[in-house]
Structure formats: structure tokens, C-alpha cells
Tab-separated table of C-alpha atoms and ligand atoms in Angstrom:
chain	number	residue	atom	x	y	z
A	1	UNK	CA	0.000	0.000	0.000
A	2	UNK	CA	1.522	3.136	-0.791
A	3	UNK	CA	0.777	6.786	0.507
A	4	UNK	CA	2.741	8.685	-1.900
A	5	UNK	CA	0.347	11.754	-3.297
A	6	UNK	CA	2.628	13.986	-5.015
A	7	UNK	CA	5.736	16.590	-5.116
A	8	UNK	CA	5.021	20.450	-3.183
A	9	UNK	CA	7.970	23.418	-3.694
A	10	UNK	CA	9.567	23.894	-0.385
A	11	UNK	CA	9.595	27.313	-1.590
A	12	UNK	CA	6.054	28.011	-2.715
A	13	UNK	CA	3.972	25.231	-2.489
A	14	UNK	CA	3.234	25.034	-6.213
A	15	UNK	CA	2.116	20.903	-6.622
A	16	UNK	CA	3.335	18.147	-8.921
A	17	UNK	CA	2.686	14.774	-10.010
A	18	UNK	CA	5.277	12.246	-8.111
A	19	UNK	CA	7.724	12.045	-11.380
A	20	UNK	CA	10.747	12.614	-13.000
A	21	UNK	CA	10.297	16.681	-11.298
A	22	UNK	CA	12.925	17.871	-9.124
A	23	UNK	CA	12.987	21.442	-9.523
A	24	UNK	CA	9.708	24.095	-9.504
A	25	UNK	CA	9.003	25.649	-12.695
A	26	UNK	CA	7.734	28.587	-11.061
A	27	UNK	CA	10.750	29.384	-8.550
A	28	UNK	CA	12.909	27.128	-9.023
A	29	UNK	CA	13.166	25.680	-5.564
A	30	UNK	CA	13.180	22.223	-3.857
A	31	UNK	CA	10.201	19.410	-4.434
A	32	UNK	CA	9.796	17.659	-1.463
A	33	UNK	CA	7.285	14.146	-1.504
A	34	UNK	CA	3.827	14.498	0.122
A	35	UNK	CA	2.009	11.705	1.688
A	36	UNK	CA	-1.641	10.678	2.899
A	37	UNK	CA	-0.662	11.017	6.670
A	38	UNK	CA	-4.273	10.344	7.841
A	39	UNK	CA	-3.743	6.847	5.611
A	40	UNK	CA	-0.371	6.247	7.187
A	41	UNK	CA	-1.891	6.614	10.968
A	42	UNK	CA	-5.104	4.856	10.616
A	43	UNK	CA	-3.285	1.895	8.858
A	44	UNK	CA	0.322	1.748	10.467
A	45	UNK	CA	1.143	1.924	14.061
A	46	UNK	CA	4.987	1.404	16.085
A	47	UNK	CA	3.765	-1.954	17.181
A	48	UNK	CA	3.456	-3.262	13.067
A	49	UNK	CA	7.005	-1.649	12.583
A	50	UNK	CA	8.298	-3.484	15.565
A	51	UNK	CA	7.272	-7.000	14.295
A	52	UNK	CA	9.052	-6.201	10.573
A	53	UNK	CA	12.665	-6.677	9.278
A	54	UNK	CA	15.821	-4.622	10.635
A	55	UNK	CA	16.257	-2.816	7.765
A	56	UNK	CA	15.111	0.656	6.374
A	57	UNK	CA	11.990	-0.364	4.689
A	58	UNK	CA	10.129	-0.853	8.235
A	59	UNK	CA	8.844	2.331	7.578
A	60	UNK	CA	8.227	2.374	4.038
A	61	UNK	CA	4.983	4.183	4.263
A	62	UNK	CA	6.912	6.445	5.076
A	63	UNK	CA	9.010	6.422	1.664
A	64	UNK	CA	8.165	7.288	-2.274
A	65	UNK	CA	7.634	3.951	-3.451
A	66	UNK	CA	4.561	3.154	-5.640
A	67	UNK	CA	5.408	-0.730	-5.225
A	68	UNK	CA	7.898	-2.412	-3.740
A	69	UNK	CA	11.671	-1.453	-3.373
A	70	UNK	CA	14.290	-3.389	-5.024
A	71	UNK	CA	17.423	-2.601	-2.924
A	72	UNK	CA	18.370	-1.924	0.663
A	73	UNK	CA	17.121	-5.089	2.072
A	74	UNK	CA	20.043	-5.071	4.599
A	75	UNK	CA	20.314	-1.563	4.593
A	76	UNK	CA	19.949	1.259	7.610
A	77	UNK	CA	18.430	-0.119	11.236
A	78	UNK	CA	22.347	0.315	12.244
A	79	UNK	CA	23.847	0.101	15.972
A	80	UNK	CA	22.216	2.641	18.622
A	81	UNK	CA	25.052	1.624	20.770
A	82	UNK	CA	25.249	3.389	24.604
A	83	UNK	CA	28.233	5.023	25.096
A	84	UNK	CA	28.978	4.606	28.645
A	85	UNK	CA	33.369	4.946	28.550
A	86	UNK	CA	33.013	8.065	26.251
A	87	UNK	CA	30.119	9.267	28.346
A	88	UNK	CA	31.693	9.422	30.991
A	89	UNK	CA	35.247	10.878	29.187
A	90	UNK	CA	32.906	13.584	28.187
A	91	UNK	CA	30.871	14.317	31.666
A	92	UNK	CA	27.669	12.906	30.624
A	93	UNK	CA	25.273	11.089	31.607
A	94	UNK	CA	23.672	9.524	28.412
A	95	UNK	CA	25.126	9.106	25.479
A	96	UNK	CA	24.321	6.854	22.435
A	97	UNK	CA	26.202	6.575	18.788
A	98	UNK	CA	23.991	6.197	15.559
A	99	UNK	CA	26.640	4.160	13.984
A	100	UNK	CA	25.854	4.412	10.188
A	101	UNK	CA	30.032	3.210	10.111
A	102	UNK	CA	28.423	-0.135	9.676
A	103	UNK	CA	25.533	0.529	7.555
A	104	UNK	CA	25.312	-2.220	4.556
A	105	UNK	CA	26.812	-2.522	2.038
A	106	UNK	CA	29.261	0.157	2.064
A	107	UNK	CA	29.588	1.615	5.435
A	108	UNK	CA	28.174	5.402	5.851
A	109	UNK	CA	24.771	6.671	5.636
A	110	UNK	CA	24.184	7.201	1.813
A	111	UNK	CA	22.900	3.492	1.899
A	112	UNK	CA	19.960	4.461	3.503
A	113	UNK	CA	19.169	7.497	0.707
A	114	UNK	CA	20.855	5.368	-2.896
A	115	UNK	CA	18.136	2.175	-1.564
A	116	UNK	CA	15.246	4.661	-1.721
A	117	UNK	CA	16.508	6.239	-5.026
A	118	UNK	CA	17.457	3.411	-6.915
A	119	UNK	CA	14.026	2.018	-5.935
A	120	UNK	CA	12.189	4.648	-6.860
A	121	UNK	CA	14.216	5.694	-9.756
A	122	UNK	CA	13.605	2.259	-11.523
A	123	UNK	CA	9.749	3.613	-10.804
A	124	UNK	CA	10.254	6.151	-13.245
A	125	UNK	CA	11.738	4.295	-16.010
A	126	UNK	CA	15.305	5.264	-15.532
A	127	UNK	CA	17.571	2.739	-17.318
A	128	UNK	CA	21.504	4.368	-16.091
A	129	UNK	CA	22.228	5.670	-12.090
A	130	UNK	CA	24.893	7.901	-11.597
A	131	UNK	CA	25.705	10.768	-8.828
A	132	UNK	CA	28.078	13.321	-7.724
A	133	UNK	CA	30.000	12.356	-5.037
A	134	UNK	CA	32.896	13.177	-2.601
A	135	UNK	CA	33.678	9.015	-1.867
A	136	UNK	CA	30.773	7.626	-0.040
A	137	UNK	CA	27.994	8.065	-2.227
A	138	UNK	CA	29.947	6.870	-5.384
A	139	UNK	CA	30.684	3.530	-3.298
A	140	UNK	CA	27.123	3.379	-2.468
A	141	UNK	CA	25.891	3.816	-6.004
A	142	UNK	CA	28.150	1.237	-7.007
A	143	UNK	CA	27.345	-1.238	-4.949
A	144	UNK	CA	23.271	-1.071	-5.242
A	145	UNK	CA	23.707	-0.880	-8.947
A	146	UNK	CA	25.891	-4.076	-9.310
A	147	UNK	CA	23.002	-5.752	-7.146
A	148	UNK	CA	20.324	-4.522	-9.376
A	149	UNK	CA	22.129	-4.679	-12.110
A	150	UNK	CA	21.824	-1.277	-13.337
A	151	UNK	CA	24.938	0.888	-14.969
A	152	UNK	CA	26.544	3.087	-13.046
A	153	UNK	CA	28.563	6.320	-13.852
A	154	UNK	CA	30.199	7.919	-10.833
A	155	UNK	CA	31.842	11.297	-10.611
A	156	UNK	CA	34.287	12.243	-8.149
A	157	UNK	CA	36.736	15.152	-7.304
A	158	UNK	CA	40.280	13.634	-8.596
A	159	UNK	CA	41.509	14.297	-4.711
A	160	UNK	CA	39.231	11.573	-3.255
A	161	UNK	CA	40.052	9.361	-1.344
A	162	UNK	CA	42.595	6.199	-2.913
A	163	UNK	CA	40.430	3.558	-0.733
A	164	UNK	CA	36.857	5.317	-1.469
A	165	UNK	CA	38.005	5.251	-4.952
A	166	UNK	CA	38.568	1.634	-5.267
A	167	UNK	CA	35.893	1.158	-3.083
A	168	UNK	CA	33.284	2.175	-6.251
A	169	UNK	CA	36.156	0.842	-9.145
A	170	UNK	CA	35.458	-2.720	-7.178
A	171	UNK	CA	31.646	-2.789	-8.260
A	172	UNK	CA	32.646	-1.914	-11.843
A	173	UNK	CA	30.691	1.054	-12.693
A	174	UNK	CA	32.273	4.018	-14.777
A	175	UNK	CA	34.300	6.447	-12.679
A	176	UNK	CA	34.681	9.465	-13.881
A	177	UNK	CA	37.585	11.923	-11.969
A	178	UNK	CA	37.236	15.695	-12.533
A	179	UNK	CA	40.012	18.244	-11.729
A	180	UNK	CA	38.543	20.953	-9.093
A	181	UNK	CA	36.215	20.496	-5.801
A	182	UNK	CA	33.154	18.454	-4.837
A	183	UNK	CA	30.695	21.838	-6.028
A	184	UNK	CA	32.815	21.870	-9.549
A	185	UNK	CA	31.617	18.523	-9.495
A	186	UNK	CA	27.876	18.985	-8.849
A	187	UNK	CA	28.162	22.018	-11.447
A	188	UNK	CA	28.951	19.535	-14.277
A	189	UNK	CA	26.604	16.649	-13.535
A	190	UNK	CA	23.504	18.980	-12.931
A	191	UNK	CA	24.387	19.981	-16.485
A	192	UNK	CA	24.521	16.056	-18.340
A	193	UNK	CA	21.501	14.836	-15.999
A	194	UNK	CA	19.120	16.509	-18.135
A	195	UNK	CA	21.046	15.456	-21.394
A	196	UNK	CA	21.312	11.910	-21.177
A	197	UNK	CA	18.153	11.218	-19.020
A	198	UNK	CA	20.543	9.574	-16.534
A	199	UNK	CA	19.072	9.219	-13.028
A	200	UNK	CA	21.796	11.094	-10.493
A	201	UNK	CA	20.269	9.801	-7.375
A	202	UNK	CA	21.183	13.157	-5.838
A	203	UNK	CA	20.125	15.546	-8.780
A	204	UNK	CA	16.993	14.666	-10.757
A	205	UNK	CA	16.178	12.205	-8.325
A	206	UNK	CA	16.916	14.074	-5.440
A	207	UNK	CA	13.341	14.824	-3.752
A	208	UNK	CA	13.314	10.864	-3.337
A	209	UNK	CA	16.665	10.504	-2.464
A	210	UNK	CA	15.989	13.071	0.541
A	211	UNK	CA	13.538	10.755	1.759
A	212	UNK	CA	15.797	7.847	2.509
A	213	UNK	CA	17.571	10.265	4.926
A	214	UNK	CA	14.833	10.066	7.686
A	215	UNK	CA	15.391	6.750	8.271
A	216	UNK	CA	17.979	7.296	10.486
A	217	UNK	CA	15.672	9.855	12.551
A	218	UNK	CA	13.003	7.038	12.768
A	219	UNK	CA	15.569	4.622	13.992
A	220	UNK	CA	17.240	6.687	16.622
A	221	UNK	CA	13.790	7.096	17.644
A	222	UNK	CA	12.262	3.951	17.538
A	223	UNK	CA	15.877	2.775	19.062
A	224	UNK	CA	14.937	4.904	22.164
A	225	UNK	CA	11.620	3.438	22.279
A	226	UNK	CA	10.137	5.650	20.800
A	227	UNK	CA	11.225	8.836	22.506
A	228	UNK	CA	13.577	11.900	21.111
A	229	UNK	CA	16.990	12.477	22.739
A	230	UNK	CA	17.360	15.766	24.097
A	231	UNK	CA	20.212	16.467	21.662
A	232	UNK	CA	21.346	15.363	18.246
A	233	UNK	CA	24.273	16.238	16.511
A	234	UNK	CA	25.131	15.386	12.996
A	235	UNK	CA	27.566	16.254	10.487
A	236	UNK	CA	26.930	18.506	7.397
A	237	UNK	CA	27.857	18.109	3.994
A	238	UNK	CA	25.481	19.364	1.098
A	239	UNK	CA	22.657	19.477	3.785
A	240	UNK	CA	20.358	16.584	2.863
A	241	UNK	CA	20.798	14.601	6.254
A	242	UNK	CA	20.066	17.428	9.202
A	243	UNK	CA	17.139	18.627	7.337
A	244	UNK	CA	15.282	15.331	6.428
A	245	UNK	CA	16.016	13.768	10.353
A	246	UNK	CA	14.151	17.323	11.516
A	247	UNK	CA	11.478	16.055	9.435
A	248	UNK	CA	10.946	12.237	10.275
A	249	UNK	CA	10.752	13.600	13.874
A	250	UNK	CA	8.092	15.858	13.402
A	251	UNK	CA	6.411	13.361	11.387
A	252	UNK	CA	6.495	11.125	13.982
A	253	UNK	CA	5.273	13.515	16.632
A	254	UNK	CA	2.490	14.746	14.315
A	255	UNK	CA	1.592	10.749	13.641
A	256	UNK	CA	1.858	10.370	17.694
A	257	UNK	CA	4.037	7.761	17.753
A	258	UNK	CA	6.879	10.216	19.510
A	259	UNK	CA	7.256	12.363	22.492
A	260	UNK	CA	9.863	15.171	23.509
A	261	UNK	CA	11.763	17.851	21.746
A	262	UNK	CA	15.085	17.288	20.075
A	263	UNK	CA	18.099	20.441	19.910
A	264	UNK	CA	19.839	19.326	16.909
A	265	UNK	CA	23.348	20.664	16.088
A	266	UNK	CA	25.434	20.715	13.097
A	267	UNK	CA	29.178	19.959	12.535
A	268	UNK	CA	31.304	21.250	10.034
A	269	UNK	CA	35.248	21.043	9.941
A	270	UNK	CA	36.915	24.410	10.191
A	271	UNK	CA	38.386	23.923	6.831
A	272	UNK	CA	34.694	24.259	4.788
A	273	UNK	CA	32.057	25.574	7.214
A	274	UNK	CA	29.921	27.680	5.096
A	275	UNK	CA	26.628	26.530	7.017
A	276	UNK	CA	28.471	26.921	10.766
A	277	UNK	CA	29.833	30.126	10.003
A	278	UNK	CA	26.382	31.947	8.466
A	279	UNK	CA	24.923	30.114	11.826
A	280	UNK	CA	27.299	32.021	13.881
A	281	UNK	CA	27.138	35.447	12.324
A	282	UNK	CA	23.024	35.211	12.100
A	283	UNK	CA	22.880	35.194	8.472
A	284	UNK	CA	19.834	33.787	6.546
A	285	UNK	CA	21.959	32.301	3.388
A	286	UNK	CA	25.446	30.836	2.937
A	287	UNK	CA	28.829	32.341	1.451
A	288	UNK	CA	30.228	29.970	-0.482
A	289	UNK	CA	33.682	28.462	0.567
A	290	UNK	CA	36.421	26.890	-0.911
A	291	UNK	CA	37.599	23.405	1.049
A	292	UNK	CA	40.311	22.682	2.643
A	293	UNK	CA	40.183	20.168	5.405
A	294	UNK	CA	40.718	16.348	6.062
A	295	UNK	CA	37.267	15.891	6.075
A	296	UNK	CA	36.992	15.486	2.305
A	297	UNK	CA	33.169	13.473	2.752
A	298	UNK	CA	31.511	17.028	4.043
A	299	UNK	CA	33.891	19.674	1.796
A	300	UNK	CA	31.573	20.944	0.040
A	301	UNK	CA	31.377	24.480	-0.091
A	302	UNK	CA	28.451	25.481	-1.424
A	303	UNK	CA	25.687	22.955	-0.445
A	304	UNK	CA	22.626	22.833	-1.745
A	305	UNK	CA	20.076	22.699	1.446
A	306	UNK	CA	22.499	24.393	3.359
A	307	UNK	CA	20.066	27.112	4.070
A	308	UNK	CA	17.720	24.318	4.990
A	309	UNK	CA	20.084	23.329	7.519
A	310	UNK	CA	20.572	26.592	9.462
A	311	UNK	CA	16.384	26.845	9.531
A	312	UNK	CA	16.242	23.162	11.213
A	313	UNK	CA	19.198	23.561	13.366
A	314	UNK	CA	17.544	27.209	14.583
A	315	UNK	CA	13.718	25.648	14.957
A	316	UNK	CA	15.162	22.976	17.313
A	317	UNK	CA	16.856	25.367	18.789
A	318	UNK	CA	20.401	23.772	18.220
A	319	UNK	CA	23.551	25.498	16.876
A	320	UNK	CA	26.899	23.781	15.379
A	321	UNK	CA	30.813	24.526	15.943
A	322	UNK	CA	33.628	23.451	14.036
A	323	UNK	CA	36.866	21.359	14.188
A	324	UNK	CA	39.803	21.443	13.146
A	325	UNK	CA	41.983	19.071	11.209
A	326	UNK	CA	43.782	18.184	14.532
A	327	UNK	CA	40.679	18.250	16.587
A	328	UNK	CA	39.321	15.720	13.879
A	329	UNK	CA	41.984	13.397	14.181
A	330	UNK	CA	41.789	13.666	18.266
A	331	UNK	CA	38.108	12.484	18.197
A	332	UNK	CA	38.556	9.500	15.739
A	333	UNK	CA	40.946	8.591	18.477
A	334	UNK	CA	39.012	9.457	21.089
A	335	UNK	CA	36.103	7.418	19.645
A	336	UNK	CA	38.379	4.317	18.721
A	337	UNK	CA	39.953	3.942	22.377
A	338	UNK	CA	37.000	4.656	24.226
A	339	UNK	CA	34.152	2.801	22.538
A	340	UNK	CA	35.873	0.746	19.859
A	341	UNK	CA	34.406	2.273	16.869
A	342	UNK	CA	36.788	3.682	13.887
A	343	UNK	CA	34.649	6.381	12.316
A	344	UNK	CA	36.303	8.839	9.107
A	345	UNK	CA	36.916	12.208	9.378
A	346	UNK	CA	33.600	13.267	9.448
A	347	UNK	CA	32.675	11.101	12.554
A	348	UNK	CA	35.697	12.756	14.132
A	349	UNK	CA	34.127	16.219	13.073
A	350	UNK	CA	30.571	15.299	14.831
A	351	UNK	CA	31.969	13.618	18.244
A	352	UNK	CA	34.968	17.096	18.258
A	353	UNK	CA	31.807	19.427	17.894
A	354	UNK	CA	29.600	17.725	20.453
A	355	UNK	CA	32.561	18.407	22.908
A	356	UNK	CA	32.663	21.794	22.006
A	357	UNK	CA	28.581	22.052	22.918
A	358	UNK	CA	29.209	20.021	25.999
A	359	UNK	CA	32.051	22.435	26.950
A	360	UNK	CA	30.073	25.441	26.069
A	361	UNK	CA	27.190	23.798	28.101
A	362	UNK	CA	24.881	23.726	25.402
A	363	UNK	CA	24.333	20.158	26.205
A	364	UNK	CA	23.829	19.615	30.156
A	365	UNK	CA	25.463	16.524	31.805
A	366	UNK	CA	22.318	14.967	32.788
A	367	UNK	CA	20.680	15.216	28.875
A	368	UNK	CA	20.434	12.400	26.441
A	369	UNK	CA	22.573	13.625	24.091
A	370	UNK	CA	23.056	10.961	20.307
A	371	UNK	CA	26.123	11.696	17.934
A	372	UNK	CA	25.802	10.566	14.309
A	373	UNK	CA	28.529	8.586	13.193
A	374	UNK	CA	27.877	8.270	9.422
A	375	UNK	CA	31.262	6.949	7.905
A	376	UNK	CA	33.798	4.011	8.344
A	377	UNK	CA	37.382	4.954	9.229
A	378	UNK	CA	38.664	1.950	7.287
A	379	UNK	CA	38.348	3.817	4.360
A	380	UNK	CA	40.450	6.592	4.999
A	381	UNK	CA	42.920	4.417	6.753
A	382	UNK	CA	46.227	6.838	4.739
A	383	UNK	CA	45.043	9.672	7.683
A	384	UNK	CA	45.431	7.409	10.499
A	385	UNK	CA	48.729	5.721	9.402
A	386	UNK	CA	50.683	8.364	9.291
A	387	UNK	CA	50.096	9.135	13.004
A	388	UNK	CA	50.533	5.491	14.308
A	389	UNK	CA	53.207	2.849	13.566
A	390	UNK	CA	53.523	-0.831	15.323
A	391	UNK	CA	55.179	-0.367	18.849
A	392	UNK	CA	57.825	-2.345	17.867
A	393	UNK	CA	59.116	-5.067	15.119
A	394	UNK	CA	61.225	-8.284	17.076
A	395	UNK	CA	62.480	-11.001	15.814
A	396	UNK	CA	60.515	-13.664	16.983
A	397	UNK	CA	61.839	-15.688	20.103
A	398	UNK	CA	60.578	-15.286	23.124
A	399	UNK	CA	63.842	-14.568	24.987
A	400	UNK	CA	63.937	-11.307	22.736
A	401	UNK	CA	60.297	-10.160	23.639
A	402	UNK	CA	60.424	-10.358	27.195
A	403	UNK	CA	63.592	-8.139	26.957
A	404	UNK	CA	61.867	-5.972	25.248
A	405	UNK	CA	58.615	-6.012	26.943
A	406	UNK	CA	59.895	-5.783	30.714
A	407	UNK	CA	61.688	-2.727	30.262
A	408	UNK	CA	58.454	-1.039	28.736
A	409	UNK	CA	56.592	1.162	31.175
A	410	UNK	CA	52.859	1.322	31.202
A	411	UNK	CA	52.364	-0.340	27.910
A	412	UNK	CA	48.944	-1.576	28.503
A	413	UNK	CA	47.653	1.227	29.698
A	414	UNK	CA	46.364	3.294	26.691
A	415	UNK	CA	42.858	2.107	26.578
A	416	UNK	CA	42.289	0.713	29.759
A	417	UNK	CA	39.513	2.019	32.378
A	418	UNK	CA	39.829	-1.202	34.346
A	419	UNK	CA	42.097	-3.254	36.520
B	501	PLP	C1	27.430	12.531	2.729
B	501	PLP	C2	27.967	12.421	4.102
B	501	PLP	C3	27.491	13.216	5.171
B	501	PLP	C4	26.416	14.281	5.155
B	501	PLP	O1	26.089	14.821	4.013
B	501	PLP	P1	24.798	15.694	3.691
B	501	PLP	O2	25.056	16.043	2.267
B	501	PLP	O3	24.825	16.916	4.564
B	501	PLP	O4	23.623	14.866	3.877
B	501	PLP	C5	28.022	12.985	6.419
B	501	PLP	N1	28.961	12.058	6.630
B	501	PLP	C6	29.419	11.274	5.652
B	501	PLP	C7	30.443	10.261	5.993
B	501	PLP	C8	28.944	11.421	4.354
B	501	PLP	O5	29.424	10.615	3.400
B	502	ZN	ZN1	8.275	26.996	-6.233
């Protein structure tokens, strides 16, 4: 059953059919999907979600299908995991992860929104999938393509990352490297989308793409049983996450399913904070930027719902910081040691900024407080090696070793709370 009615402008409301629109004809703004709410609560409740599978389509009433999807059957429903060594690292009380590092198939959150875009983009009679992409999104295109068996064309900044290159050349879709940034990027394939009648999951297709994003606001919910943390805080890129988790939780508190009131806050690295920076100096749009951080999954400097971003993040009443490179690096290491989780730069950007709000009081010690961790550190592994190396390399007899390792001092004491 599905309770898709249409597409409405952000901007000005103007209505359109659910199709191949992305972009108002009067004003050129946003289309976001519209459903039949009163269909959705007479007919679905949390007690039918709770008895389906652990995967993103639990609430796909809640999601532009017409039928049924045809990807994502393993993706989204990741670890809410309780954070009690970091917690208390930190000074607070409650604190969970949303740990999209180990989302399926490829490890970061855009598995949640390629499943709903593929699905729905094979809806609309689109034959070729392709995106712009600064790593993740590439290797999640890839992936869900080589499982439909769709073509897949995947452009990238030449500067990405080697292992979230390989990481799409391993599905065998076309890669396509451009000289410049991430928005240089964007520029060009917003250009060939209409050309070639390709589907780019986050251009023509992007008012269903959107949508897969508040999954990971019902799950954090549902995950709490079915009560909003006090605070959220979640990295920002192009701005399609913040936004769209703002909205599943005031769908779910206008379907009654939800209680409480959730600050969310935004995290951008230092290095390309266009969105943090027009949040701090109280401005209602964004100045461009050009990158240049470590965080090269959220450099984009001139994202397209940023201002979409600052409105959610100032309804909730949240606000956002940023981190530097070094601060980055600090909380992947932070995060690693305390709670065993490796997380990529932009992980480190979200769990450096909620320090900053705890510091700055913004978030209380006795609040429930949820950090989005939407990216696996194994794929930008080249960061992290450069700072580490083995302690040291020994021949192997055991003579040798216990020389070695009885005139060590506190060697086992890096990650230890206990004993
Ligand atoms: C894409 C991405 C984000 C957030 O991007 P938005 O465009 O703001 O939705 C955050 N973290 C990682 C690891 C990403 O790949
Ligand atoms: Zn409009």
C-alpha cells in the first residue's frame, strides 16, 4: 500500500505529479514528496514496525515507493550503541552513537538514501544511475547498482580518497575523476543529468533521495523506544541529512508515535564551514567556501540545502561549531579507544563538535545527548597511518620479547579504564 500523493515546492507550495520533477518551474526551488498522513496513521502503528525486518523499509509508508523497493534489504536499522566509557570521558550522563560506520553494504549513511533512489528511480523508467560524489555516495551507487544490475557512472573530485576510490572501481561502474572540488563537481553533472536522461540519485532524483535520509531519525527514535533524545548532533555536507532527520521527527510527533523535543546541532570542519559560520554570524543564506580540510566526505562548499540546515538547526533550537583538522583526528581517536568504533573524518568532526557544545554547556550533563557517526574509518585508513606505527618489530623468540617487553613502562595502559 503506498501513501505517496505527489511533489510540493519547499519554496512556494506550487504541486506536482510524483515524477521525473525535481525542480519548480515557477521558482525554481526544492520538491519535497507528500504523503496521505491520515492513511499512514489509521493503517500503520509502532507496534506493526516493531514485528518487521531490521532494515530501512520498516517504515516504508513512510518512503516514495509506488510498489515495492528493489534494494536496501540489509540496509539502515544500524547500531544505537550506549556510550557509557566516552560518556563518561565527556561528563555525561547519556550518550548513544547512531553508527551508520556499519551501515550495509558500504559503510556510511548514503545506503539508507541510494536504496530509496534506486528504488524509486527504476519507478520512473530510468535505465543508467549515476551521482556526484565526494567518496561515499559513489561507493554506495556502485554497490546497489551491481546488485540490481543497473549501470553506473560515478563522478568524483580527482583528490578523493585512494580507498573510497577503489571502493566504487570494485563494483565496476564508470568512474569518472574531474580536476577541481566536490561543487565543480555537482556544477557539471547537474548539467549532463538533463542530457542523457541519466538518473543522479542526488540531482533529478533528489526529492526521493531526501527521503531515505529520515530513516535514520526514525531509527534513533524507535531505538529509544520511541522517545527523542534531548540532543542530536550530525555532520553537514550538502545538507540533505540534518534537514530530512528534523522532518521524520516531526512526522512522527504529528503521527503520535513520539514524544519530547530534540536540539539538533550541526558539525562542520573548520576547513569548509559555510553553514556553521552563516549560523554564527546570524545570516539567513550561505557564502560559499572553498575546502580545505581532512574531512573530504563534508567539503563541500556550497551545499545545496544548506540554508535548509541553518532553519532546522535554529527551529530545534540547536547550533553547530567546528573542528579542526587536529581536533578531527583527536576524536577519531578518542572514539576508537574509548568505545571501539573507527569512524572517518567526518565522525571525528561530529563527536569534536559535540565536545565543544558540551564544553560550552549547550548540552547539560544529565541530557540524552546521540552523535551521528555516518562513515567508516577503514576507508580513509592513509590519515590514520601516518600518526601510528607498530610499537615495535622483534624477531621472533621469546627470549627477545620479554627483553623488550619488561623494560616497557605502562604499555597496557592506553585504553584501559579497568584493573
Ligand atoms: C554525505 C555524508 C554526510 C552528510 O552529508 P549531507 O550532504 O549533509 O547529507 C556525512 N557524513 C558522511 C560520511 C557522508 O558521506
Ligand atoms: Zn516553487
Amino acid at each position: 500500500m503506498s501513501y505517496l500523493k505527489g511533489l510540493r515546492c519547499k519554496e512556494c507550495g506550487t504541486e506536482y505529479p510524483a515524477d521525473r520533477s525535481f525542480v519548480c518551474m515557477e521558482c525554481f526551488g526544492p520538491l519535497e514528496v507528500q504523503y496521505d498522513f491520515d492513511g499512514i496513521k489509521a493503517n500503520l502503528n509502532p507496534e506493526i514496525i516493531a514485528a518487521r525486518d531490521h532494515n530501512l523499509w520498516r517504515y516504508r509508508e513512510l518512503l516514495p515507493l509506488d510498489g515495492e523497493p528493489l534494494t536496501g534489504f540489509h540496509s539502515g536499522f544500524t547500531p544505537l550503541v550506549k556510550a557509557d566509557r566516552l560518556a563518561h570521558e565527556l561528563g555525561i550522563r547519556d550518550l548513544y552513537l547512531k553508527d551508520d560506520s556499519v551501515n550495509h553494504p558500504t559503510f556510511s549513511y548514503k545506503d539508507r538514501v541510494v536504496s530509496v533512489a534506486l528504488s524509486r528511480g527504476v519507478e520512473l523508467g530510468y535505465k543508467v544511475f549515476a551521482c556526484a560524489s565526494t567518496g561515499n555516495l559513489g561507493n554506495s551507487v556502485s554497490a546497489h547498482c551491481a546488485r540490481t544490475g543497473y549501470p553506473g557512472l560515478i563522478f568524483i573530485p580527482r583528490d578523493t580518497e585512494p580507498a573510497k576510490i577503489s571502493g566504487s572501481l570494485i563494483y565496476g561502474p564508470s568512474v569518472v575523476a574531474l580536476e577541481g572540488h566536490y561543487d565543480d563537481v555537482n556544477r557539471l553533472c547537474a548539467e549532463i543529468g538533463d542530457h542523457y536522461g541519466w538518473g543522479f540519485v542526488n540531482v533529478n532524483l533528489r526529492p526521493y533521495y531526501t527521503e531515505g535520509a529520515k530513516t535514520m531519525g526514525y531509527e534513533i527514535c524507535e531505538q529509544l523506544g520511541w522517545k527523542l533524545p534531548d540532543h542530536l548532533v550530525l555532520p553537514t555536507a550538502g545538507g540533505t541529512l540534518l534537514p530530512r532527520v528534523a522532518t521524520s521527527f516531526q512526522e512522527l510527533k504529528a503521527l503520535g508515535w513520539a514524544e519530547g523535543e530534540c536540539k539538533i546541532h550541526c558539525a562542520q570542519a573548520d576547513g569548509c564551514a559555510p553553514v556553521v559560520r552563516a549560523l554564527h554570524q546570524d545570516l539567513d543564506y550561505i557564502n560559499p567556501e572553498k575546502p580545505k580540510t581532512i574531512a573530504k566526505s563534508i567539503a563541500i562548499g556550497d551545499p545545496a540545502d544548506g540554508r535548509y540546515v541553518l532553519e532546522e538547526v535554529r527551529n530545534s533550537g540547536g547550533w553547530g561549531d567546528v573542528a579542526t583538522d587536529e581536533e578531527i583526528l583527536e576524536a577519531i581517536e578518542l572514539l576508537a579507544i574509548k568505545e571501539g568504533i573507527f569512524t572517518e573524518p567526518a565522525g571525528g568532526t561530529t563527536l569534536a563538535v559535540a565536545i565543544k557544545l558540551i564544553e560550552q554547556n549547550r548540552i547539560k550533563t544529565d541530557e540524552t545527548v546521540v552523535i551521528g557517526i555516518t562513515g567508516n574509518g577503514y576507508k580513509s585508513q592513509d590519515l590514520i597511518s601516518s600518526r601510528f606505527d607498530v610499537d615495535v618489530v622483534l624477531r621472533p623468540n621469546l627470549q627477545i620479547f620479554r627483553e623488550w617487553y619488561e623494560a616497557q613502562e605502562n604499555l597496557l595502559n592506553r585504553t584501559s579504564s579497568v584493573g
